[in-house]
JSON list of C-alpha atoms in Angstrom, two decimals:
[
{"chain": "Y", "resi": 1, "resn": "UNK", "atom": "CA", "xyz": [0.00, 0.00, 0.00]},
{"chain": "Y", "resi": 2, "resn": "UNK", "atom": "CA", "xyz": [0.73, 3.73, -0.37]},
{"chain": "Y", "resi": 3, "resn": "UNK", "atom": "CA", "xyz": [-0.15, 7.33, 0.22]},
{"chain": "Y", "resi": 4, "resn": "UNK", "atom": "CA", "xyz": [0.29, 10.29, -0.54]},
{"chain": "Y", "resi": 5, "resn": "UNK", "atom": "CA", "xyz": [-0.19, 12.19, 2.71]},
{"chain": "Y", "resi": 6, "resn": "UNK", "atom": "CA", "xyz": [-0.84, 10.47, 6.18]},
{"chain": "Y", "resi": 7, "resn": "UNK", "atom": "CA", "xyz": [-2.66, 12.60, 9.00]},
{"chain": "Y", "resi": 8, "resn": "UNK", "atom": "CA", "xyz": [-1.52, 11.10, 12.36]},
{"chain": "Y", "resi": 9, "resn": "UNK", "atom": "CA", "xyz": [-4.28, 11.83, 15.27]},
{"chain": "Y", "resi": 10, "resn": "UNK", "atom": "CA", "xyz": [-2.14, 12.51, 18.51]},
{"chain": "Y", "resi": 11, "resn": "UNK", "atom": "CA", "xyz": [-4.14, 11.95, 21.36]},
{"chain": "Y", "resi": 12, "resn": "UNK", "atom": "CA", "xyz": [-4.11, 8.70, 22.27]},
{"chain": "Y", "resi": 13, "resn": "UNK", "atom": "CA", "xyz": [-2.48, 7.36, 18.85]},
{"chain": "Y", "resi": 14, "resn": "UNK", "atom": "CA", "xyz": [0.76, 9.32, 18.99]},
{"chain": "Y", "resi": 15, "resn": "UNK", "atom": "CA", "xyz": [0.81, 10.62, 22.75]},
{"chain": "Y", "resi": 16, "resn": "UNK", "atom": "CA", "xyz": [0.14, 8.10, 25.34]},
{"chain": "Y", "resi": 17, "resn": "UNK", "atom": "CA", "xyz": [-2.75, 9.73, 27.35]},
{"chain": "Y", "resi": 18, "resn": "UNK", "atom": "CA", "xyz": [-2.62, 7.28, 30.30]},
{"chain": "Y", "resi": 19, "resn": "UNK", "atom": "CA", "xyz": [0.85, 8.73, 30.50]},
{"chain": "Y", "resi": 20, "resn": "UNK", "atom": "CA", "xyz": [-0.44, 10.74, 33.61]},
{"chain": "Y", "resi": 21, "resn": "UNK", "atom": "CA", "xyz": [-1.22, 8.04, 35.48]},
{"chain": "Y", "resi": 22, "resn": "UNK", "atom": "CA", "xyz": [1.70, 8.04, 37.80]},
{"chain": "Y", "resi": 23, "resn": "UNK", "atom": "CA", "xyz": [1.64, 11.69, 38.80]},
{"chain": "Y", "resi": 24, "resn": "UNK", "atom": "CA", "xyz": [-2.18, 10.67, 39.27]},
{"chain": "Y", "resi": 25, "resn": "UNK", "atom": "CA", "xyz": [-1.01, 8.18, 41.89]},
{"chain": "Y", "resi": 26, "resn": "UNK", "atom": "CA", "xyz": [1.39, 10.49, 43.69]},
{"chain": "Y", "resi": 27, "resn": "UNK", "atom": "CA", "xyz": [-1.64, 12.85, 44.08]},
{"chain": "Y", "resi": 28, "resn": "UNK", "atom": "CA", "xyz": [-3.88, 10.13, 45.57]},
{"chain": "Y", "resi": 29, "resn": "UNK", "atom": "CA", "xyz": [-2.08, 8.84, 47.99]},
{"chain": "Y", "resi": 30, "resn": "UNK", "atom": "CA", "xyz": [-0.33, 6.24, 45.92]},
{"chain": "Y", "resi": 31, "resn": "UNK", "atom": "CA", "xyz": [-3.59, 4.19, 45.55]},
{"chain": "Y", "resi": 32, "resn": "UNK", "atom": "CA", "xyz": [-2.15, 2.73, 41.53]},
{"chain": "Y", "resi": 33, "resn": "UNK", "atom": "CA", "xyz": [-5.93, 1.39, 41.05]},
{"chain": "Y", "resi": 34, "resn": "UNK", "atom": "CA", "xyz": [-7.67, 4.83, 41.29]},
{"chain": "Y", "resi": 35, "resn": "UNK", "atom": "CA", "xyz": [-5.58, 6.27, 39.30]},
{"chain": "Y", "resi": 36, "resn": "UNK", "atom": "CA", "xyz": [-5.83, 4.05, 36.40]},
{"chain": "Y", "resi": 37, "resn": "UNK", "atom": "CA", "xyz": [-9.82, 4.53, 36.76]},
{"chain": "Y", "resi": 38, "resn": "UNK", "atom": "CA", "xyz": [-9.33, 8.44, 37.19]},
{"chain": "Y", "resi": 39, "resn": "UNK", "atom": "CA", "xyz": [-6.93, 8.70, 33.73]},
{"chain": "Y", "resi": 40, "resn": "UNK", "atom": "CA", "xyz": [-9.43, 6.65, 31.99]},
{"chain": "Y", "resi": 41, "resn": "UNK", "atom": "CA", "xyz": [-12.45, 8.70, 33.22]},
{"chain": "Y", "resi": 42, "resn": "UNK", "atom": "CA", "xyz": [-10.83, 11.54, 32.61]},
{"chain": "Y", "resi": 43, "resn": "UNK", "atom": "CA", "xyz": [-10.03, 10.66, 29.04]},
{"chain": "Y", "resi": 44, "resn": "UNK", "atom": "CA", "xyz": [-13.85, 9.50, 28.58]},
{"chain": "Y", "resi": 45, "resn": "UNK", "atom": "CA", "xyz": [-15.26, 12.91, 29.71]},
{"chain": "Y", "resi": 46, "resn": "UNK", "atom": "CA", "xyz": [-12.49, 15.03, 27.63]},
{"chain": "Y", "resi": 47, "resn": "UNK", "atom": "CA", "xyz": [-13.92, 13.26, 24.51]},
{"chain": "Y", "resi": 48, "resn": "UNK", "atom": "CA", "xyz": [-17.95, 13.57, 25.56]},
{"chain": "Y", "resi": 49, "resn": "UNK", "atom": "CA", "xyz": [-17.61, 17.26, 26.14]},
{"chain": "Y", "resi": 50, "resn": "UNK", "atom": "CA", "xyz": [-15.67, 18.20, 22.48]},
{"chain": "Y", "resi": 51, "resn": "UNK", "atom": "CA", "xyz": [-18.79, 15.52, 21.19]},
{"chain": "Y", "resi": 52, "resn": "UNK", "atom": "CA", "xyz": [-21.62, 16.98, 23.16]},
{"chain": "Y", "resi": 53, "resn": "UNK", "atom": "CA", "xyz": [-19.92, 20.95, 22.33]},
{"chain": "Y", "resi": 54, "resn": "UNK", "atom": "CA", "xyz": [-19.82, 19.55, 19.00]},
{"chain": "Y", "resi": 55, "resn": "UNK", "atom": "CA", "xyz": [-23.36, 19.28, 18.35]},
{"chain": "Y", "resi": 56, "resn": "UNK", "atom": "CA", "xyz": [-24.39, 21.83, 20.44]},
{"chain": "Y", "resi": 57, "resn": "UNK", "atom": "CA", "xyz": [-22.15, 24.40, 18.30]},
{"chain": "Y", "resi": 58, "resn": "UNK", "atom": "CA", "xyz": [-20.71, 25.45, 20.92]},
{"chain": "Y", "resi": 59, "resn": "UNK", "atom": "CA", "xyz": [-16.85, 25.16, 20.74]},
{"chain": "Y", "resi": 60, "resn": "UNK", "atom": "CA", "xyz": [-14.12, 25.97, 23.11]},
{"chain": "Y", "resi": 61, "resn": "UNK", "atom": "CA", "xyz": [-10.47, 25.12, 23.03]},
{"chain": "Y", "resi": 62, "resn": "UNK", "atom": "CA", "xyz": [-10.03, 21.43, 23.73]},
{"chain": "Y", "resi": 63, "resn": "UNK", "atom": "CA", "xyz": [-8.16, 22.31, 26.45]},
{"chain": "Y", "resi": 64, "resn": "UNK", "atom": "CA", "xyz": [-11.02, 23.74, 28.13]},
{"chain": "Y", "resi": 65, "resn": "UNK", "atom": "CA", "xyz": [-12.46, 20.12, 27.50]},
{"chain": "Y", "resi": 66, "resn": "UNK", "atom": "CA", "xyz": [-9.92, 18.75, 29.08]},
{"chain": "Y", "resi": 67, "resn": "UNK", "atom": "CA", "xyz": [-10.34, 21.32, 31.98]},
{"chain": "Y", "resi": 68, "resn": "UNK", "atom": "CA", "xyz": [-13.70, 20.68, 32.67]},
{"chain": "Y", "resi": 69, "resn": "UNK", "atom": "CA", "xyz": [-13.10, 16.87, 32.63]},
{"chain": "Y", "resi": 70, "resn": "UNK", "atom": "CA", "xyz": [-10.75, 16.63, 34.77]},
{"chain": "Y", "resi": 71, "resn": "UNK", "atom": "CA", "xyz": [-12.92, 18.57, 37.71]},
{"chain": "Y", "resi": 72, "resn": "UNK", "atom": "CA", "xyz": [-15.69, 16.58, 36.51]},
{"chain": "Y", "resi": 73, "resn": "UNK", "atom": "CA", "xyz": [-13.59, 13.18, 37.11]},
{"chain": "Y", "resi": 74, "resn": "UNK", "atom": "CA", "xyz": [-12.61, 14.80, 40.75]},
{"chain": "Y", "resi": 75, "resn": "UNK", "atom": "CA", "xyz": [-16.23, 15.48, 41.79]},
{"chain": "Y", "resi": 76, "resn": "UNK", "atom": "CA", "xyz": [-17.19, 11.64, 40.43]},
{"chain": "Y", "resi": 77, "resn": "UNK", "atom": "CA", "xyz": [-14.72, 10.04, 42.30]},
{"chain": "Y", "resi": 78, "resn": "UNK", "atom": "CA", "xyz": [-14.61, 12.54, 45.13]},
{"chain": "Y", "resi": 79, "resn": "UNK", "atom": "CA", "xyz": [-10.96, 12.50, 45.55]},
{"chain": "Y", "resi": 80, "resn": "UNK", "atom": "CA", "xyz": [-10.59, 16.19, 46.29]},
{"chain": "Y", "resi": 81, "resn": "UNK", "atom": "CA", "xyz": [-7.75, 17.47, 44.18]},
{"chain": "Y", "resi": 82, "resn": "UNK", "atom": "CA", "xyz": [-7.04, 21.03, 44.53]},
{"chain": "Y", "resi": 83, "resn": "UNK", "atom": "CA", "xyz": [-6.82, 23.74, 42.45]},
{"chain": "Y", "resi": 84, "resn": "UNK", "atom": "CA", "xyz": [-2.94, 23.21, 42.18]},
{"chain": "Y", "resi": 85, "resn": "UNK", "atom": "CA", "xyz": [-3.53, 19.67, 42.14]},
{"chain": "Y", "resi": 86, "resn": "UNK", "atom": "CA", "xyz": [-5.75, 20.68, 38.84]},
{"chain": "Y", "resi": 87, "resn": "UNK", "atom": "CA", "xyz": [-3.40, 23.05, 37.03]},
{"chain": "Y", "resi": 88, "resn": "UNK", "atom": "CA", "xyz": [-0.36, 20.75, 37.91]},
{"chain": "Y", "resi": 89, "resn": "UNK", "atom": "CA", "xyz": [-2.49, 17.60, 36.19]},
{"chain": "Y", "resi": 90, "resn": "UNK", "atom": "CA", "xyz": [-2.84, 20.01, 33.36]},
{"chain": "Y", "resi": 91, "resn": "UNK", "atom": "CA", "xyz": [0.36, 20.95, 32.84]},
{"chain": "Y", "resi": 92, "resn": "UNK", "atom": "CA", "xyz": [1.42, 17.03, 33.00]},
{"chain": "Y", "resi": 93, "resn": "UNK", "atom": "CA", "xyz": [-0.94, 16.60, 29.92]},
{"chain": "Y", "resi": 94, "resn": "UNK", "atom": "CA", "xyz": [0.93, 18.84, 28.19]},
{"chain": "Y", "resi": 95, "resn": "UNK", "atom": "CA", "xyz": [4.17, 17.05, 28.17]},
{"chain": "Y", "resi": 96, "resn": "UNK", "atom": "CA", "xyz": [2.53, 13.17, 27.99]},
{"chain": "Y", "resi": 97, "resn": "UNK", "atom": "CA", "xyz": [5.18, 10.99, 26.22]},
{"chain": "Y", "resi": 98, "resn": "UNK", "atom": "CA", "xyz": [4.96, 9.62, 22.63]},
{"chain": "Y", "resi": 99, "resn": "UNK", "atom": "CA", "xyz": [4.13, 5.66, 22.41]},
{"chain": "Y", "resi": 100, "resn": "UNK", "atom": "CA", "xyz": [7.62, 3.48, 22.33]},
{"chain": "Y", "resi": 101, "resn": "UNK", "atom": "CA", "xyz": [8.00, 3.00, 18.54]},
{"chain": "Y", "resi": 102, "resn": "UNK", "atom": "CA", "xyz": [6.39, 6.60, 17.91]},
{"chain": "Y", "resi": 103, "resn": "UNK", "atom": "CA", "xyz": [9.87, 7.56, 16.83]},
{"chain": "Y", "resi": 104, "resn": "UNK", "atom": "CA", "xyz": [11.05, 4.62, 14.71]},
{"chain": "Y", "resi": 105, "resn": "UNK", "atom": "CA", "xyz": [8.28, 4.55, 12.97]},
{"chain": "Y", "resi": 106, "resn": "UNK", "atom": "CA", "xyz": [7.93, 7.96, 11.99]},
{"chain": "Y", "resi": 107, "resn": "UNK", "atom": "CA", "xyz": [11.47, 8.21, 10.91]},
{"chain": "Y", "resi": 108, "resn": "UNK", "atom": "CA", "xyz": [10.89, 5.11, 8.60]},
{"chain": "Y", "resi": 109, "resn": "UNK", "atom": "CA", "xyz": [7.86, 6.85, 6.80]},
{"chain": "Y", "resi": 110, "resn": "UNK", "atom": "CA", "xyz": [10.32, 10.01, 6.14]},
{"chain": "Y", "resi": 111, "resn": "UNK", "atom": "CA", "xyz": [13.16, 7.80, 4.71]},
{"chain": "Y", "resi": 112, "resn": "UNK", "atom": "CA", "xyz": [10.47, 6.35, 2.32]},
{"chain": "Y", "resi": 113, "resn": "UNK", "atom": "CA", "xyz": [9.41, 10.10, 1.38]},
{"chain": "Y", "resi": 114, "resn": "UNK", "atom": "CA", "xyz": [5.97, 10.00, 2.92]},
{"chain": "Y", "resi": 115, "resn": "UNK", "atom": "CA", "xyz": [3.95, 12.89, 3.83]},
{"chain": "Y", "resi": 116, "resn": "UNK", "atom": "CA", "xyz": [3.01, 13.31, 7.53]},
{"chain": "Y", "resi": 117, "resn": "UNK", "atom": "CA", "xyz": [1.01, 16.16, 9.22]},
{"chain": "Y", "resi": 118, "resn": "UNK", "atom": "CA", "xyz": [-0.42, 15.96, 12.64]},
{"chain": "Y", "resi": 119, "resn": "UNK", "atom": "CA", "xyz": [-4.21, 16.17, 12.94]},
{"chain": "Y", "resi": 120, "resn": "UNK", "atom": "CA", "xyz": [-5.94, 16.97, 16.23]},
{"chain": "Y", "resi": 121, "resn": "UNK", "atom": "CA", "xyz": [-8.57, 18.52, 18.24]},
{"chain": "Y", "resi": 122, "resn": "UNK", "atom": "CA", "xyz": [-5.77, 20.25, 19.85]},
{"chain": "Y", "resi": 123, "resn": "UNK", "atom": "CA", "xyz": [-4.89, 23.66, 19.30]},
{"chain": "Y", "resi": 124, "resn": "UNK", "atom": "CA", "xyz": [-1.83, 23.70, 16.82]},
{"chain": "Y", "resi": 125, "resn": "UNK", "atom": "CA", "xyz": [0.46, 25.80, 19.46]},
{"chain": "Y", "resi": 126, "resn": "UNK", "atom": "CA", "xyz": [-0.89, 22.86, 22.26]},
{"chain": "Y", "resi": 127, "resn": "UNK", "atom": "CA", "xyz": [0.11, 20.28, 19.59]},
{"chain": "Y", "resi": 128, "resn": "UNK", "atom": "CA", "xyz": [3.17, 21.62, 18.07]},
{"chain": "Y", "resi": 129, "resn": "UNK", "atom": "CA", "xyz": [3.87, 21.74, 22.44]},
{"chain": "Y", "resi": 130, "resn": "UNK", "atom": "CA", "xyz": [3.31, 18.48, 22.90]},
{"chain": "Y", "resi": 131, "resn": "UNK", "atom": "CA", "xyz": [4.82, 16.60, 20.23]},
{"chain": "Y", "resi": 132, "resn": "UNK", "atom": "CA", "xyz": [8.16, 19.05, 20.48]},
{"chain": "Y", "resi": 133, "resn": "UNK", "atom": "CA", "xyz": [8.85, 17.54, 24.13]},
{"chain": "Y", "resi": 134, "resn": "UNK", "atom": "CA", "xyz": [7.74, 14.66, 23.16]},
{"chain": "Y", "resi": 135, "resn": "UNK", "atom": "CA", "xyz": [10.81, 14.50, 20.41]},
{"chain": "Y", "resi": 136, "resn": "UNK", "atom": "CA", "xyz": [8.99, 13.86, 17.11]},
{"chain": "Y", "resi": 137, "resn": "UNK", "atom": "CA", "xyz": [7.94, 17.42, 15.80]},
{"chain": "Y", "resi": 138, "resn": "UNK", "atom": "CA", "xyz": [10.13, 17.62, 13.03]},
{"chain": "Y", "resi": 139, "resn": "UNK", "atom": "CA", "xyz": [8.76, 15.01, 11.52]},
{"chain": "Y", "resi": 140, "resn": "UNK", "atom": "CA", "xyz": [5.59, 16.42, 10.38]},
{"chain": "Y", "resi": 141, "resn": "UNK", "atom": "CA", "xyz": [5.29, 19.14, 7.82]},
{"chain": "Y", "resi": 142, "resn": "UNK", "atom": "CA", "xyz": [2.61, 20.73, 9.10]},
{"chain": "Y", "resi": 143, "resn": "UNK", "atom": "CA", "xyz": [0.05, 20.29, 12.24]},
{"chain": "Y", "resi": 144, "resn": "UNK", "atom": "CA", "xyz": [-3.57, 20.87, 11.31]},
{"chain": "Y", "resi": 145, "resn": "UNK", "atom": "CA", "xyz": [-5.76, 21.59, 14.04]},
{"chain": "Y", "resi": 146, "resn": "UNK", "atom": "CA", "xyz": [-9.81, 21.68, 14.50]},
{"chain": "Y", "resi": 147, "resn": "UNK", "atom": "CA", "xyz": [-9.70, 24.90, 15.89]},
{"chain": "Y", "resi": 148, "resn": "UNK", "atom": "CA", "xyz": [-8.86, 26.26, 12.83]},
{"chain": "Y", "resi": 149, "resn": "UNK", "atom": "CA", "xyz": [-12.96, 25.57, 11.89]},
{"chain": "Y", "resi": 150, "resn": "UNK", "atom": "CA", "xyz": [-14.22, 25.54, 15.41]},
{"chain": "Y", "resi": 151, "resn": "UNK", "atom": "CA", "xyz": [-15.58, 21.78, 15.07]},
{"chain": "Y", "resi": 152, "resn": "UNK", "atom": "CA", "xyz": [-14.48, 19.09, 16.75]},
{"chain": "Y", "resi": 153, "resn": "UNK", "atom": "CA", "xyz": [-13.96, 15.58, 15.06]},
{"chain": "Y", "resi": 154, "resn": "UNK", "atom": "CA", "xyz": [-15.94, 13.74, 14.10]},
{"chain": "Y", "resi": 155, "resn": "UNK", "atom": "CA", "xyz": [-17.83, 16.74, 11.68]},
{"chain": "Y", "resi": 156, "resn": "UNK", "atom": "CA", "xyz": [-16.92, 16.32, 8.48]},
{"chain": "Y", "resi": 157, "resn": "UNK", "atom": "CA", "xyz": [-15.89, 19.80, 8.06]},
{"chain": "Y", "resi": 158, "resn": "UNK", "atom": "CA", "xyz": [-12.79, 18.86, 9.89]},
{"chain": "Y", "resi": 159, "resn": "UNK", "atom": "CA", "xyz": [-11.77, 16.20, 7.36]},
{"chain": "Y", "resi": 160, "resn": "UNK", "atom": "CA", "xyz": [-13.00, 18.43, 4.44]},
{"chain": "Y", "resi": 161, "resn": "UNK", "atom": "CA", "xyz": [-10.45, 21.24, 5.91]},
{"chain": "Y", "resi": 162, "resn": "UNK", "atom": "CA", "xyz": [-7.90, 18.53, 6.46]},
{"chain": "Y", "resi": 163, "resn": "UNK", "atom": "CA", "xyz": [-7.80, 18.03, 2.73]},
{"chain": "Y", "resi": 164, "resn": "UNK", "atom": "CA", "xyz": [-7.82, 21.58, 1.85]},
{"chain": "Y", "resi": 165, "resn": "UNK", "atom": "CA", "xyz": [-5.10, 22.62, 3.86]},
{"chain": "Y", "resi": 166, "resn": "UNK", "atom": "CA", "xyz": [-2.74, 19.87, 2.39]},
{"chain": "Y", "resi": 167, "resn": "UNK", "atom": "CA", "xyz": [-4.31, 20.14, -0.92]},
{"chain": "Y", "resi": 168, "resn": "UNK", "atom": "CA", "xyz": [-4.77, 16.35, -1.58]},
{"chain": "Y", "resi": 169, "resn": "UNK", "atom": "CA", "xyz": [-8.00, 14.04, -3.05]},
{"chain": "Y", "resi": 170, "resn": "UNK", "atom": "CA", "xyz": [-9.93, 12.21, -0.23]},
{"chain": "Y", "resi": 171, "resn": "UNK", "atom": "CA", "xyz": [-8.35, 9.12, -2.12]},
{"chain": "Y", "resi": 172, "resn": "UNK", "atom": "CA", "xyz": [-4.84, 10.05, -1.64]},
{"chain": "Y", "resi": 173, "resn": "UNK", "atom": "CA", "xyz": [-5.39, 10.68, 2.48]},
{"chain": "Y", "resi": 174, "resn": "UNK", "atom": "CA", "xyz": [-4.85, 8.76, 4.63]},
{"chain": "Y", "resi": 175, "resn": "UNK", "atom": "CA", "xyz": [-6.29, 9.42, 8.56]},
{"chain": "Y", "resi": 176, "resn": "UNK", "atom": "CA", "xyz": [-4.25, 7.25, 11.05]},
{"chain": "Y", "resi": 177, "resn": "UNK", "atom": "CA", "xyz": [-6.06, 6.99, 14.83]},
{"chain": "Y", "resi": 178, "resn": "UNK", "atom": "CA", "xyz": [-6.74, 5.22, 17.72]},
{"chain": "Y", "resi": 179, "resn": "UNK", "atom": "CA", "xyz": [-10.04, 5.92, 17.88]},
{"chain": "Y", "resi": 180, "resn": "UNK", "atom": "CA", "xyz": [-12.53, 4.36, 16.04]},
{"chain": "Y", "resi": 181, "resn": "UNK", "atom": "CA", "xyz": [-15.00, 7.52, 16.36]},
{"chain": "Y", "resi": 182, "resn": "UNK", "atom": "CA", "xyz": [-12.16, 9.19, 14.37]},
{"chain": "Y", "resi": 183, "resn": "UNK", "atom": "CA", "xyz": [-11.79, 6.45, 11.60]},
{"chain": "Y", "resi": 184, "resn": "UNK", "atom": "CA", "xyz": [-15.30, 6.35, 10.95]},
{"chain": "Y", "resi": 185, "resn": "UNK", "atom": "CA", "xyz": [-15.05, 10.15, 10.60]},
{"chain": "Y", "resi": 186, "resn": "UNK", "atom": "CA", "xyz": [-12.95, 9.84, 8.18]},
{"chain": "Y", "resi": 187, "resn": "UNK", "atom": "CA", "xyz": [-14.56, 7.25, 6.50]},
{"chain": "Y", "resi": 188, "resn": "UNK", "atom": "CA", "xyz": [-17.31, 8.43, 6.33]},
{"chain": "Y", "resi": 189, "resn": "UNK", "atom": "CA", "xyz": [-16.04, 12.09, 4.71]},
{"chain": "Y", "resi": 190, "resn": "UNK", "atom": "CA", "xyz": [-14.40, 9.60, 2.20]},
{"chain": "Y", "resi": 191, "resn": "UNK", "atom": "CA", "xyz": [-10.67, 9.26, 3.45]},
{"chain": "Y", "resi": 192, "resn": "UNK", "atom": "CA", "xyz": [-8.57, 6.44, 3.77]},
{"chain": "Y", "resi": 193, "resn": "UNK", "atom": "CA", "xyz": [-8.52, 4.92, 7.54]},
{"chain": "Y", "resi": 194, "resn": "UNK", "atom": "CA", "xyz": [-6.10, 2.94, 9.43]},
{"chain": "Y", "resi": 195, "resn": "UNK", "atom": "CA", "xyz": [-6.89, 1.74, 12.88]},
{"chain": "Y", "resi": 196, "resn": "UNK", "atom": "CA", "xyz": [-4.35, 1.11, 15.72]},
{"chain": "Y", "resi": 197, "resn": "UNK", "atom": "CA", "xyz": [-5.78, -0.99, 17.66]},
{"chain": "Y", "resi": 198, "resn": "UNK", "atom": "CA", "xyz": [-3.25, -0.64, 20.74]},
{"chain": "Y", "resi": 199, "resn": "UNK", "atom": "CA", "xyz": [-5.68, -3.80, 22.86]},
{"chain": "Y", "resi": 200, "resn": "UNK", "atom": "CA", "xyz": [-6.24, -7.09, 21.03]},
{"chain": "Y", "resi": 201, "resn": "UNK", "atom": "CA", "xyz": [-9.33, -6.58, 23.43]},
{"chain": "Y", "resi": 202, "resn": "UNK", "atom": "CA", "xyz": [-10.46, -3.87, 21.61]},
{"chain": "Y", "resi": 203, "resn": "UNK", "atom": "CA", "xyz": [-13.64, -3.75, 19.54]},
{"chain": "Y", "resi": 204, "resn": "UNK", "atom": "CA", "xyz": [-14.44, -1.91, 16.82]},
{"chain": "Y", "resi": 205, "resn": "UNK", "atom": "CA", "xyz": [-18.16, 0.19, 16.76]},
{"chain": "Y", "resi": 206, "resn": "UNK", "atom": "CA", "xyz": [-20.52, -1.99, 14.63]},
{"chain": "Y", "resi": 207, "resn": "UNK", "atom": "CA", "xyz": [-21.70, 0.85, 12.36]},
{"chain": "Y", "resi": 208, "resn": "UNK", "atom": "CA", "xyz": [-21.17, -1.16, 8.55]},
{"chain": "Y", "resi": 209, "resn": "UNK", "atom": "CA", "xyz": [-18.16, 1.37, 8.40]},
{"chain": "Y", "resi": 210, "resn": "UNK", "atom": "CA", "xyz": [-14.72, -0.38, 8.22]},
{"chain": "Y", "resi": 211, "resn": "UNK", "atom": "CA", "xyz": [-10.96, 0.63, 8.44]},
{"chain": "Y", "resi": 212, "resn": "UNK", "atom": "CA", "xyz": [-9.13, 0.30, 5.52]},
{"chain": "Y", "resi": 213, "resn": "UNK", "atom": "CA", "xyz": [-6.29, -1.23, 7.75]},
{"chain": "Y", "resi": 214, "resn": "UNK", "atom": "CA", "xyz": [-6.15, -2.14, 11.41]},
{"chain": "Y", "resi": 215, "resn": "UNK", "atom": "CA", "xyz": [-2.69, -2.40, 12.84]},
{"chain": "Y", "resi": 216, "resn": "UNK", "atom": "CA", "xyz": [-2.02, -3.30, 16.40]},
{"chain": "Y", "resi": 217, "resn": "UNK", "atom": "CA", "xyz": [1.28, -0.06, 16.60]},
{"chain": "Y", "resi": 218, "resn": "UNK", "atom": "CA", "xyz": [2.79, 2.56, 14.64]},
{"chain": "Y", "resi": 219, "resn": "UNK", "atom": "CA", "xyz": [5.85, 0.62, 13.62]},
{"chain": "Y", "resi": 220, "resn": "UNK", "atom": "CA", "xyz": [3.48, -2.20, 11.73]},
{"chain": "Y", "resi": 221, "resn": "UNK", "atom": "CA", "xyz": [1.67, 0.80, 10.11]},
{"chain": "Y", "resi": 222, "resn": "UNK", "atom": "CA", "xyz": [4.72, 1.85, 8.62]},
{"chain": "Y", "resi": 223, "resn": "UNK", "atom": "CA", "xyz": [5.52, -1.21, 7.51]},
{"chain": "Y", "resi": 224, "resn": "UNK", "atom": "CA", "xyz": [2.30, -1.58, 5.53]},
{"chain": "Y", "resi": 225, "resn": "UNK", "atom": "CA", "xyz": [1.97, 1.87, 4.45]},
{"chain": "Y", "resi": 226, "resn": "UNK", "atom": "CA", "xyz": [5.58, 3.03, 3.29]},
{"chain": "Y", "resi": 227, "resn": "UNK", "atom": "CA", "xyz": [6.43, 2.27, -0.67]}
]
C-alpha cells in the first residue's frame, strides 16, 4: 500500500494519554488502582464534552475540555484534588510521552518520502507543544488543528479542511487513529482509515463502516503503508 499524505491523530495514537497516570497516583495517595480509573475517566469525559460541544455548536479550546473533565472526574470520584492539584495535572498533559515506537516509525515513513502532518482537536500551538517535548515534531510538515474551523472531530468539516489545507484528493489521504469515532469520521467524509488498535481486546463500533487497515502499533503501520 501507499499514500500520498498520512494525517496522524495525537491523542491517544501518537501521545500516550494514560501517561499521567503516575503523577495521578502520587496525588492520591499512591492508591495505583484509582488512578488508572481516574486517567481513563478523565479521558472518557475530555472526549464527551468536544462531542456533546460539538453538536451543540458550541466550541471551546479542547483544552477547556480537558479542563472541565478533569474537575468533573474529581467530583465523580470525590478525591478532592485542589486547584494546584488541577493546574499541575494540566500541565502534565501537556508534556505526555509519545508511544515506544512513535519515533522509529515515523522516521521510517520520512526515509520512504511519505507525507506526515499531525491532525488533532488540539490547538496547533498545544500540539506543536506536545509533540516538540515529546521528540517527534520535526517530523511532520505541518500540524492541522480543529480549531482552525471551530468543530471538533468527528464533523466532516474537519476532514473536508484537512484536505484543503494539504491540498490532496480524499483518495490520496490517509487518517491514522486510535479511535474508532475518528476512523469512521474519516470514513465516512471519504478518506482512507487505518486503525491502531493498541488492545487485542479492543472492539471496533458496529456501524457497517470499516478501516481500511487495522494495525495493532505505529511501527506495523509503517511497515504496511511506506512504498
Amino acid at each position: 500500500m501507499s499514500a500520498k499524505v498520512l494525517a496522524f491523530d495525537v491523542y491517544g495514537t501518537l501521545i500516550d494519554t494514560q501517561g499521567v497516570v503516575a503523577e495521578l497516583e502520587t496525588r492520591l495517595a499512591g492508591n495505583a488502582g484509582l488512578a488508572a480509573d481516574f486517567s481513563r475517566r478523565w479521558r472518557d469525559k475530555q472526549l464527551e464534552y468536544s462531542f456533546r460541544r460539538g453538536l451543540m455548536g458550541a466550541y471551546v479550546p479542547f483544552s477547556q475540555c480537558t479542563r472541565a473533565a478533569l474537575d468533573f472526574t474529581d467530583r465523580a470520584l470525590q478525591t478532592q484534588l485542589s486547584d494546584v492539584d488541577q493546574d499541575h495535572l494540566m500541565n502534565v498533559y501537556a508534556r505526555l510521552p509519545a508511544f515506544p515506537e512513535a519515533a522509529g516509525a515515523l522516521a521510517r515513513l520520512d526515509r520512504a518520502g511519505v507525507r506526515c502532518v499531525a491532525f488533532s482537536n488540539g490547538t496547533a500551538e498545544a500540539v506543536e507543544g506536545l509533540l516538540d517535548q515529546a521528540g517527534i515534531l520535526g517530523h511532520f510538515e505541518a500540524v492541522v488543528s480543529v480549531d482552525e474551523v471551530k468543530r471538533f472531530k468527528p464533523d466532516p468539516a474537519v476532514y473536508a479542511h484537512l484536505r484543503q489545507r494539504l491540498e490532496v484528493e480524499p483518495g490520496d489521504t490517509w487518517l491514522i487513529s486510535s479511535n474508532a469515532f475518528d476512523v469512521i469520521g474519516a470514513r465516512h467524509a471519504g478518506l482512507h482509515a487505518a486503525w491502531v488498535r493498541r488492545s487485542p481486546e479492543a472492539p471496533f463500533d458496529p456501524w457497517g463502516i470499516e478501516p481500511d487497515l487495522t494495525v495493532g502499533n505505529l511501527e506495523t503501520l509503517a511497515e504496511r503503508l511506506a512504498p
